[in-house]
mmCIF file of C-alpha atoms in Angstrom:
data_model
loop_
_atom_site.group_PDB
_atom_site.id
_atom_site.type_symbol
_atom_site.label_atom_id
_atom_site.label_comp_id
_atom_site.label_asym_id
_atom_site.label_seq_id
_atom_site.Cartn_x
_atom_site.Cartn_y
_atom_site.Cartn_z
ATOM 1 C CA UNK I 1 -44.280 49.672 -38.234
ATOM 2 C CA UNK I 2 -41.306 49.974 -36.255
ATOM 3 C CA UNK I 3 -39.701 46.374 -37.237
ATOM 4 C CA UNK I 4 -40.034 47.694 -40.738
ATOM 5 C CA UNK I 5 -38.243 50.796 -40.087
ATOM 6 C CA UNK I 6 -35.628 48.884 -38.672
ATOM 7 C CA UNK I 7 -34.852 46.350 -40.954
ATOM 8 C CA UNK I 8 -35.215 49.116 -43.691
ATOM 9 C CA UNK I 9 -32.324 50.777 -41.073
ATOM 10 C CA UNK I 10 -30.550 48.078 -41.610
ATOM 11 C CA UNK I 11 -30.614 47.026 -45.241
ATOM 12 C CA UNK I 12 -29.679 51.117 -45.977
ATOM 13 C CA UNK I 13 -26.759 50.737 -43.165
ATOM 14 C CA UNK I 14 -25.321 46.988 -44.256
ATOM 15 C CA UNK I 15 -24.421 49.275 -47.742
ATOM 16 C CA UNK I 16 -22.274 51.789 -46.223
ATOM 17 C CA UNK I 17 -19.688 52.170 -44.357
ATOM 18 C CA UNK I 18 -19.334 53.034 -40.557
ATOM 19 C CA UNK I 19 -18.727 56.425 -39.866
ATOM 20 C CA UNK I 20 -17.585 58.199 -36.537
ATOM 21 C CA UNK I 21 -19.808 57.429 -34.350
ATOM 22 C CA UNK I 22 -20.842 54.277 -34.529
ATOM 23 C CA UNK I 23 -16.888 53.147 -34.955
ATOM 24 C CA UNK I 24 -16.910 54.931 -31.458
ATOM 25 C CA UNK I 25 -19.942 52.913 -30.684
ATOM 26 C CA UNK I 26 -18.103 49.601 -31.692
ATOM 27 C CA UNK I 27 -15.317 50.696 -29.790
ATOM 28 C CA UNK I 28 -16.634 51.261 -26.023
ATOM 29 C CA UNK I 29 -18.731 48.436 -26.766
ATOM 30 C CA UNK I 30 -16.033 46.118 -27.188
ATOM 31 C CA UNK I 31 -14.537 47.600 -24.330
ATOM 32 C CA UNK I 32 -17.476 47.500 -21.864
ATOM 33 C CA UNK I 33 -18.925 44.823 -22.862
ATOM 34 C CA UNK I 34 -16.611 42.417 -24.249
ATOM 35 C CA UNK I 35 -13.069 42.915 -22.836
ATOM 36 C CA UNK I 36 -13.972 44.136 -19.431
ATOM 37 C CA UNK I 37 -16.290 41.530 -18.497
ATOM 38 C CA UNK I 38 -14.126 38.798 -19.961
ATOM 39 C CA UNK I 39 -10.585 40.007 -18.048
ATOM 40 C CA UNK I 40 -13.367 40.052 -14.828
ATOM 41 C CA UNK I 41 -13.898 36.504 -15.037
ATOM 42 C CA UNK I 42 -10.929 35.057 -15.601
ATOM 43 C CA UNK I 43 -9.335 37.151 -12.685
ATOM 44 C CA UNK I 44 -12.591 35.859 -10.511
ATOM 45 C CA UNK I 45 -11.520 32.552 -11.778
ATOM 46 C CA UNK I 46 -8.083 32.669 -10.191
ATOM 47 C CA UNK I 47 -10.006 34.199 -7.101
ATOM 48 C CA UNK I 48 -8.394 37.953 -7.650
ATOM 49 C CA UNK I 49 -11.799 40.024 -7.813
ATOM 50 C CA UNK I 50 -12.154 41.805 -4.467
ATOM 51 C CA UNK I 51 -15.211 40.955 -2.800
ATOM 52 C CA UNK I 52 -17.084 43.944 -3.631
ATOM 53 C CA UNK I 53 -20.352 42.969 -4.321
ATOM 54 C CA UNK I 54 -22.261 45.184 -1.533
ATOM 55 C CA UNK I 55 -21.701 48.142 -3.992
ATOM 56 C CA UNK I 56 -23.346 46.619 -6.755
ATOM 57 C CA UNK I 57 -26.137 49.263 -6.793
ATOM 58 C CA UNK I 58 -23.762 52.250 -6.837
ATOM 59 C CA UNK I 59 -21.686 50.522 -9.644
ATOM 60 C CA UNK I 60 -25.093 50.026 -11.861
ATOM 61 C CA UNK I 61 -25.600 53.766 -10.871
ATOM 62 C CA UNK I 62 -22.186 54.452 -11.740
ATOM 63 C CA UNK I 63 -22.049 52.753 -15.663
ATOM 64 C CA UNK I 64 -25.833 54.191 -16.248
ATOM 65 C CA UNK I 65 -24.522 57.680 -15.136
ATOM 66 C CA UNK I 66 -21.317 57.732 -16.775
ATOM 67 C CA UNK I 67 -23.050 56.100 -20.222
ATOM 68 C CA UNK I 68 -25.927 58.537 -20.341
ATOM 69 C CA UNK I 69 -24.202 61.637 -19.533
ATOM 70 C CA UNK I 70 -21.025 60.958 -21.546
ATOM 71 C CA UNK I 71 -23.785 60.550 -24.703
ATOM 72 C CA UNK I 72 -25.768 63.520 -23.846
ATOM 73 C CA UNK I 73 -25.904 65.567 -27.020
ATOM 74 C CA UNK I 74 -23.215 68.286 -25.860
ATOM 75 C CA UNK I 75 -20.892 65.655 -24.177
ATOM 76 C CA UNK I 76 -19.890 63.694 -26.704
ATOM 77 C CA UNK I 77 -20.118 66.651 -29.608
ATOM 78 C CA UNK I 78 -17.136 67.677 -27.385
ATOM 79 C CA UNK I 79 -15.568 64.399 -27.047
ATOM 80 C CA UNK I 80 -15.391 64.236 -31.086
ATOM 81 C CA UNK I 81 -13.726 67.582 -31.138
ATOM 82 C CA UNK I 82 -11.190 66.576 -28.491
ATOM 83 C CA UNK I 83 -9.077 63.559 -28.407
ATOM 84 C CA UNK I 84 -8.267 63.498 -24.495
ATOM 85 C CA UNK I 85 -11.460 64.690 -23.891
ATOM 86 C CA UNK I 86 -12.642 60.847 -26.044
ATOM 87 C CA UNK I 87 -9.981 59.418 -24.030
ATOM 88 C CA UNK I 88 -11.061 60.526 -20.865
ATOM 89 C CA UNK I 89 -14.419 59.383 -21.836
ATOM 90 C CA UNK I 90 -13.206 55.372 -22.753
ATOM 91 C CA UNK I 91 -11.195 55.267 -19.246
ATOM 92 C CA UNK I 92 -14.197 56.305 -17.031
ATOM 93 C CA UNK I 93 -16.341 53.994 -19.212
ATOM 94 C CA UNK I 94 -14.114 51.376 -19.143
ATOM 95 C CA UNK I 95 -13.611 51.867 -15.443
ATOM 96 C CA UNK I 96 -17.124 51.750 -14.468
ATOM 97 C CA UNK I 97 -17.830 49.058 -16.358
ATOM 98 C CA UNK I 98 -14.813 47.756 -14.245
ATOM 99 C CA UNK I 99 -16.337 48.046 -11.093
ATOM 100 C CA UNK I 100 -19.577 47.067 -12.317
ATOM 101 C CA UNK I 101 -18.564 43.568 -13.602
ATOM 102 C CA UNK I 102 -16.333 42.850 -10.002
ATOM 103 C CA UNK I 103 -19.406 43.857 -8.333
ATOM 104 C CA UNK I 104 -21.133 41.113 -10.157
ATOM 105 C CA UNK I 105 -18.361 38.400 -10.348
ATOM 106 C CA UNK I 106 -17.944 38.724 -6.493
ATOM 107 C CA UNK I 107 -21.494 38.122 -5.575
ATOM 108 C CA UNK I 108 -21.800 35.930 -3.062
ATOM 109 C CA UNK I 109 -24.390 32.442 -4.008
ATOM 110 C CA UNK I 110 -26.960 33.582 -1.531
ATOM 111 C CA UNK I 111 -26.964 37.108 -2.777
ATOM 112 C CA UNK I 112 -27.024 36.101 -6.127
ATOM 113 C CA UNK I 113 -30.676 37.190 -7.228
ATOM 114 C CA UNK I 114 -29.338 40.640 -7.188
ATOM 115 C CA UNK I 115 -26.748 40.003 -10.130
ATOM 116 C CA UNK I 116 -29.789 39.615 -13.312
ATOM 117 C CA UNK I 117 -31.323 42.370 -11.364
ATOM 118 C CA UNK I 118 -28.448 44.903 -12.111
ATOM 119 C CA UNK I 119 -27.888 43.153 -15.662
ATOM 120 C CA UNK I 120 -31.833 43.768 -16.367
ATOM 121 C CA UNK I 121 -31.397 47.076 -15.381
ATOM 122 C CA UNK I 122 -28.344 48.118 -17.329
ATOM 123 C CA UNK I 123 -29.328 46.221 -19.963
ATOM 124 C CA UNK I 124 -32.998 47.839 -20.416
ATOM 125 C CA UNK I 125 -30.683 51.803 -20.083
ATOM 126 C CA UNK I 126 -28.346 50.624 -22.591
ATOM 127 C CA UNK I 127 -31.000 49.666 -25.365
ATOM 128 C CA UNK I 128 -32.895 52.350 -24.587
ATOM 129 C CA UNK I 129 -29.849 54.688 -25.519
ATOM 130 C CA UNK I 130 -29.482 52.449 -28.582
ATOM 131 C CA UNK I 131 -33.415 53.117 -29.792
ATOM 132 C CA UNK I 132 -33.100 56.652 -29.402
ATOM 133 C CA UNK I 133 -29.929 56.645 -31.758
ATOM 134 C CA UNK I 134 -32.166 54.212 -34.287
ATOM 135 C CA UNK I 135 -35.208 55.847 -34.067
ATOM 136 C CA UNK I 136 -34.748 59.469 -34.139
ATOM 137 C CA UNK I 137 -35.767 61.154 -37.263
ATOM 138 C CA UNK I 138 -32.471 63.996 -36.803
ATOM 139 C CA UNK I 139 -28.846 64.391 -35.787
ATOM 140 C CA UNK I 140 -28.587 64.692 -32.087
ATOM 141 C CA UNK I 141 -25.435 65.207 -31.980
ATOM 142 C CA UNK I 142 -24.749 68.814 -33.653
ATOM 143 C CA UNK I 143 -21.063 68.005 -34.584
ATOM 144 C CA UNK I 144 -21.579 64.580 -36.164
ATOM 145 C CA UNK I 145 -21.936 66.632 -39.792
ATOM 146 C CA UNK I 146 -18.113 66.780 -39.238
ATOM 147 C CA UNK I 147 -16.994 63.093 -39.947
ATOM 148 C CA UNK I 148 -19.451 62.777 -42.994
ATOM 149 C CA UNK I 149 -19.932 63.836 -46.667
ATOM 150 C CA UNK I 150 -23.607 64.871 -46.278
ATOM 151 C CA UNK I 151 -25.882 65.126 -43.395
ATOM 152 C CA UNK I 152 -27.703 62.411 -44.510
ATOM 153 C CA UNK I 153 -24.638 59.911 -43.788
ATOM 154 C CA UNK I 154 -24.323 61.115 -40.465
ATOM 155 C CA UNK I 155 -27.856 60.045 -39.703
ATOM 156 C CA UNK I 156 -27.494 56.704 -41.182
ATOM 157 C CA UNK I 157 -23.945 56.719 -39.136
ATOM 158 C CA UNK I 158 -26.484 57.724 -35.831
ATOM 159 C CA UNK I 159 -29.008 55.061 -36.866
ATOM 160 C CA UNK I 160 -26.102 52.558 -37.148
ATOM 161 C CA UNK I 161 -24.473 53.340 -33.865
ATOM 162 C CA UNK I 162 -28.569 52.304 -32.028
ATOM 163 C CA UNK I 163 -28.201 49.532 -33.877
ATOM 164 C CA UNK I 164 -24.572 48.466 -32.843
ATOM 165 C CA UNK I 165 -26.157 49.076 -29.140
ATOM 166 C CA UNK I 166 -29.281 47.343 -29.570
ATOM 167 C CA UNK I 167 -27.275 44.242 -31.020
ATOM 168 C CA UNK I 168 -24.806 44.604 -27.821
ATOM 169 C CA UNK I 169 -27.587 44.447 -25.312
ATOM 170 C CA UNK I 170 -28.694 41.016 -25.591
ATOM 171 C CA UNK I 171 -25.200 39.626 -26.600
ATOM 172 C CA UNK I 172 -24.028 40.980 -23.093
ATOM 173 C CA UNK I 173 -25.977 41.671 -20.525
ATOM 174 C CA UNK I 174 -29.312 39.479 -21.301
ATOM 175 C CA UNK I 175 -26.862 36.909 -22.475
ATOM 176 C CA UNK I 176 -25.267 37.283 -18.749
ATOM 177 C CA UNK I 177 -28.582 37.306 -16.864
ATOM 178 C CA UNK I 178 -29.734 34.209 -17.979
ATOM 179 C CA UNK I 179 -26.705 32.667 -17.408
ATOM 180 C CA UNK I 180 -26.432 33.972 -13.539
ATOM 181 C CA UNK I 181 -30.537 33.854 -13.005
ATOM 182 C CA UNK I 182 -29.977 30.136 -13.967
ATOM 183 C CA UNK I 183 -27.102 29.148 -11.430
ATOM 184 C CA UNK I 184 -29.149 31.322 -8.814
ATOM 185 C CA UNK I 185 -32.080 28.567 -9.490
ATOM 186 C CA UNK I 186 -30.092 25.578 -9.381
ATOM 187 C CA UNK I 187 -28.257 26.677 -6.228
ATOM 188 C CA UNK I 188 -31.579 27.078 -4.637
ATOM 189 C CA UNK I 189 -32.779 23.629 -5.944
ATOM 190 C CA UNK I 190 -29.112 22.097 -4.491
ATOM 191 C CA UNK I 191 -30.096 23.917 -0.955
ATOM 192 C CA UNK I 192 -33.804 22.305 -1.187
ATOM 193 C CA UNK I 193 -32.278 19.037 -1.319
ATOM 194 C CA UNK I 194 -29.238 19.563 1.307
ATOM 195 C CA UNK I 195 -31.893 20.915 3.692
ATOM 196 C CA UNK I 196 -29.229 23.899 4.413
#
């Protein structure tokens, strides 16, 4: 049932147009999980990430925080009605994520295992934000009417934004488990062979 409604989501959605919030959706996805990580790793590749890694919980914390509150209903109704108040909510964003990637990059081999760990769990957060957008039957934000002709646009616009979210998810953070979870394996079959 719910694979139907969402590929009935998004035959209605691939129609229209993106409204407000899901452009705003694209947007601090690109950022968080597109620019950020990739300016992360080629400074880590030139060896200019600080060796942060031992905050890597309070940087997961941090993003999941930050996310979660900055999309609770009254949060971002504000943010929509405010352009620094938007801005100041794409700088901590972008920030966090900031923080959050260096945490990662900076890992040291042997404490590797914890990197998927924090992708997992940002990953599972972020796509759970993303259903909730897809899936709920009303607005939930009460100013999204605003940047629409008719309600019913702003709740395909919601439904779109879940779906922009739920499409991020694996692109970025699964995509970057695997990867890491992988190295962490071989590492640990290059250490069974050195003996160290």
């Amino acid at each position: 049932m719910c694979r139907v409604r969402t590929l009935s989501l998004l035959g209605q959605q691939s129609a229209g147009a993106m409204g407000h919030l899901s452009s705003h959706m694209l947007t601090h996805l690109l950022v968080m999980n597109a620019l950020v990580p990739i300016a992360v790793y080629a400074l880590a590749r030139r060896g200019l990430v600080p060796r942060i890694w031992r905050i890597w919980p309070w940087a997961t914390t941090a993003q999941l925080v930050l996310l979660w509150g900055w999309h609770s209903p009254a949060a971002l109704t504000a943010a929509m009605h405010d352009a620094p108040l938007m801005l100041l909510m794409q700088l901590s964003l972008a920030a966090a994520a900031a923080l959050f990637w260096m945490s990662i990059a900076s890992m040291p081999e042997r404490e590797s295992w914890r990197a998927p760990l924090a992708l997992l769990i940002t990953g599972k957060l972020f796509c759970l934000l993303g259903a909730l957008l897809v899936f709920a039957p009303n607005l939930l934000f009460s100013g999204a009417h605003r940047f629409a002709s008719h309600a019913t646009g702003s709740l395909a616009d919601q439904h779109m934004a879940g779906m922009i979210m739920l499409v991020a998810c694996p692109l970025s953070y699964v995509t970057a488990g695997i990867v890491l979870a992988s190295r962490w394996f071989f590492s640990l079959e290059d250490r069974g062979r050195t003996g160290v």
